[in-house]
Amino acid sequence: MTLQEYEYARERPSKLAASCLLLALTMKNLGGWTPTLEYYSGYRSQELHPLVKRLNFLLTYQPRDKLKAVRTKYSHRVFFEVAKMTPLDMMKLEEMLKS
């Protein structure tokens, strides 16, 4: 989704990927940012929080009529139906990132 948004072009791809991973871990309640993830990504959790919030905002307010083919593809069980997941409430995300 970020490929079509110009404001994300200035972000480092590695930071964008790490932020997406942290958001996914948070959304699925699979734990937080571990020392291993910090070591291999080169990013501390706190460095990623602003971008994670922006990504969740993008998921929350993205028009549903855009990218229909992508949504259909990632709604299939082969891709774990990730397109069907509801974004986190911004306040809940804030709390989860603090813990």
PDB file of C-alpha atoms in Angstrom:
ATOM      1  CA  MET A   1       0.000   0.000   0.000  1.00  0.00           C
ATOM      2  CA  THR A   2       2.861   2.361   0.679  1.00  0.00           C
ATOM      3  CA  LEU A   3       4.104   2.050  -2.886  1.00  0.00           C
ATOM      4  CA  GLN A   4       1.235   4.249  -4.026  1.00  0.00           C
ATOM      5  CA  GLU A   5       1.725   6.885  -1.346  1.00  0.00           C
ATOM      6  CA  TYR A   6       4.417   9.445  -2.128  1.00  0.00           C
ATOM      7  CA  GLU A   7       5.054  10.373   1.511  1.00  0.00           C
ATOM      8  CA  TYR A   8       6.540   6.912   2.161  1.00  0.00           C
ATOM      9  CA  ALA A   9       9.084   7.220  -0.659  1.00  0.00           C
ATOM     10  CA  ARG A  10      11.486   9.101   1.595  1.00  0.00           C
ATOM     11  CA  GLU A  11      11.536   6.330   4.213  1.00  0.00           C
ATOM     12  CA  ARG A  12      14.360   3.827   4.188  1.00  0.00           C
ATOM     13  CA  PRO A  13      13.084   0.511   2.833  1.00  0.00           C
ATOM     14  CA  SER A  14      14.628  -1.325   5.786  1.00  0.00           C
ATOM     15  CA  LYS A  15      12.869   0.956   8.273  1.00  0.00           C
ATOM     16  CA  LEU A  16       9.585   0.602   6.409  1.00  0.00           C
ATOM     17  CA  ALA A  17       9.911  -3.196   6.419  1.00  0.00           C
ATOM     18  CA  ALA A  18      10.802  -3.252  10.126  1.00  0.00           C
ATOM     19  CA  SER A  19       7.834  -1.003  10.933  1.00  0.00           C
ATOM     20  CA  CYS A  20       5.493  -3.224   8.944  1.00  0.00           C
ATOM     21  CA  LEU A  21       6.774  -6.245  10.837  1.00  0.00           C
ATOM     22  CA  LEU A  22       6.300  -4.535  14.195  1.00  0.00           C
ATOM     23  CA  LEU A  23       2.760  -3.519  13.214  1.00  0.00           C
ATOM     24  CA  ALA A  24       1.962  -7.074  12.106  1.00  0.00           C
ATOM     25  CA  LEU A  25       3.358  -8.527  15.337  1.00  0.00           C
ATOM     26  CA  THR A  26       1.294  -6.054  17.318  1.00  0.00           C
ATOM     27  CA  MET A  27      -1.895  -6.665  15.332  1.00  0.00           C
ATOM     28  CA  LYS A  28      -1.622 -10.433  15.770  1.00  0.00           C
ATOM     29  CA  ASN A  29      -0.506 -10.256  19.442  1.00  0.00           C
ATOM     30  CA  LEU A  30       2.622 -12.228  18.624  1.00  0.00           C
ATOM     31  CA  GLY A  31       4.898 -10.398  20.994  1.00  0.00           C
ATOM     32  CA  GLY A  32       6.937  -7.287  20.734  1.00  0.00           C
ATOM     33  CA  TRP A  33      10.229  -6.218  19.280  1.00  0.00           C
ATOM     34  CA  THR A  34      12.819  -8.665  20.576  1.00  0.00           C
ATOM     35  CA  PRO A  35      16.542  -8.061  21.039  1.00  0.00           C
ATOM     36  CA  THR A  36      17.128 -10.404  18.082  1.00  0.00           C
ATOM     37  CA  LEU A  37      14.878  -8.304  15.827  1.00  0.00           C
ATOM     38  CA  GLU A  38      16.594  -5.163  17.071  1.00  0.00           C
ATOM     39  CA  TYR A  39      20.023  -6.614  16.328  1.00  0.00           C
ATOM     40  CA  TYR A  40      19.271  -7.851  12.824  1.00  0.00           C
ATOM     41  CA  SER A  41      17.130  -4.904  11.741  1.00  0.00           C
ATOM     42  CA  GLY A  42      19.333  -2.269  13.328  1.00  0.00           C
ATOM     43  CA  TYR A  43      16.276  -0.444  14.703  1.00  0.00           C
ATOM     44  CA  ARG A  44      15.065  -0.016  18.250  1.00  0.00           C
ATOM     45  CA  SER A  45      11.338  -0.330  18.813  1.00  0.00           C
ATOM     46  CA  GLN A  46      11.011   3.318  19.833  1.00  0.00           C
ATOM     47  CA  GLU A  47      12.525   4.434  16.519  1.00  0.00           C
ATOM     48  CA  LEU A  48       9.778   2.593  14.656  1.00  0.00           C
ATOM     49  CA  HIS A  49       6.760   3.789  16.653  1.00  0.00           C
ATOM     50  CA  PRO A  50       6.000   6.952  14.616  1.00  0.00           C
ATOM     51  CA  LEU A  51       6.117   5.036  11.332  1.00  0.00           C
ATOM     52  CA  VAL A  52       4.061   2.161  12.773  1.00  0.00           C
ATOM     53  CA  LYS A  53       1.359   4.670  13.742  1.00  0.00           C
ATOM     54  CA  ARG A  54       1.386   6.195  10.259  1.00  0.00           C
ATOM     55  CA  LEU A  55       1.094   2.742   8.687  1.00  0.00           C
ATOM     56  CA  ASN A  56      -1.858   1.848  10.898  1.00  0.00           C
ATOM     57  CA  PHE A  57      -3.483   5.160   9.980  1.00  0.00           C
ATOM     58  CA  LEU A  58      -2.965   4.305   6.299  1.00  0.00           C
ATOM     59  CA  LEU A  59      -4.639   0.929   6.823  1.00  0.00           C
ATOM     60  CA  THR A  60      -7.507   2.498   8.744  1.00  0.00           C
ATOM     61  CA  TYR A  61      -8.349   5.265   6.289  1.00  0.00           C
ATOM     62  CA  GLN A  62      -7.430   3.689   2.956  1.00  0.00           C
ATOM     63  CA  PRO A  63     -10.420   3.801   0.584  1.00  0.00           C
ATOM     64  CA  ARG A  64     -11.789   0.314  -0.024  1.00  0.00           C
ATOM     65  CA  ASP A  65     -12.376   0.979  -3.713  1.00  0.00           C
ATOM     66  CA  LYS A  66      -8.637   1.269  -4.399  1.00  0.00           C
ATOM     67  CA  LEU A  67      -6.474  -1.775  -5.077  1.00  0.00           C
ATOM     68  CA  LYS A  68      -9.379  -4.219  -5.385  1.00  0.00           C
ATOM     69  CA  ALA A  69      -7.250  -6.888  -7.074  1.00  0.00           C
ATOM     70  CA  VAL A  70      -4.687  -6.748  -4.281  1.00  0.00           C
ATOM     71  CA  ARG A  71      -7.407  -6.953  -1.633  1.00  0.00           C
ATOM     72  CA  THR A  72      -8.994  -9.917  -3.375  1.00  0.00           C
ATOM     73  CA  LYS A  73      -5.665 -11.717  -3.672  1.00  0.00           C
ATOM     74  CA  TYR A  74      -4.708 -11.210  -0.036  1.00  0.00           C
ATOM     75  CA  SER A  75      -8.184 -12.134   1.172  1.00  0.00           C
ATOM     76  CA  HIS A  76      -7.506 -15.719   0.134  1.00  0.00           C
ATOM     77  CA  ARG A  77      -6.573 -18.266   2.784  1.00  0.00           C
ATOM     78  CA  VAL A  78      -3.300 -19.036   0.951  1.00  0.00           C
ATOM     79  CA  PHE A  79      -2.198 -15.555   2.083  1.00  0.00           C
ATOM     80  CA  PHE A  80      -3.741 -16.050   5.542  1.00  0.00           C
ATOM     81  CA  GLU A  81      -6.562 -13.613   4.701  1.00  0.00           C
ATOM     82  CA  VAL A  82      -4.459 -10.651   5.814  1.00  0.00           C
ATOM     83  CA  ALA A  83      -6.550  -8.208   3.778  1.00  0.00           C
ATOM     84  CA  LYS A  84      -9.537  -9.069   5.948  1.00  0.00           C
ATOM     85  CA  MET A  85      -7.832  -8.052   9.176  1.00  0.00           C
ATOM     86  CA  THR A  86      -9.170  -4.928  10.795  1.00  0.00           C
ATOM     87  CA  PRO A  87      -6.637  -2.232  11.672  1.00  0.00           C
ATOM     88  CA  LEU A  88      -5.995  -1.463  15.307  1.00  0.00           C
ATOM     89  CA  ASP A  89      -7.679   1.415  17.047  1.00  0.00           C
ATOM     90  CA  MET A  90      -5.101   4.204  17.310  1.00  0.00           C
ATOM     91  CA  MET A  91      -5.474   4.461  21.104  1.00  0.00           C
ATOM     92  CA  LYS A  92      -5.117   0.699  21.510  1.00  0.00           C
ATOM     93  CA  LEU A  93      -2.047   0.725  19.261  1.00  0.00           C
ATOM     94  CA  GLU A  94      -0.535   3.496  21.367  1.00  0.00           C
ATOM     95  CA  GLU A  95      -1.040   1.432  24.525  1.00  0.00           C
ATOM     96  CA  MET A  96       0.372  -1.725  22.967  1.00  0.00           C
ATOM     97  CA  LEU A  97       3.479   0.084  21.739  1.00  0.00           C
ATOM     98  CA  LYS A  98       4.158   1.530  25.177  1.00  0.00           C
ATOM     99  CA  SER A  99       4.087  -1.890  26.832  1.00  0.00           C
TER     100      SER A  99
END
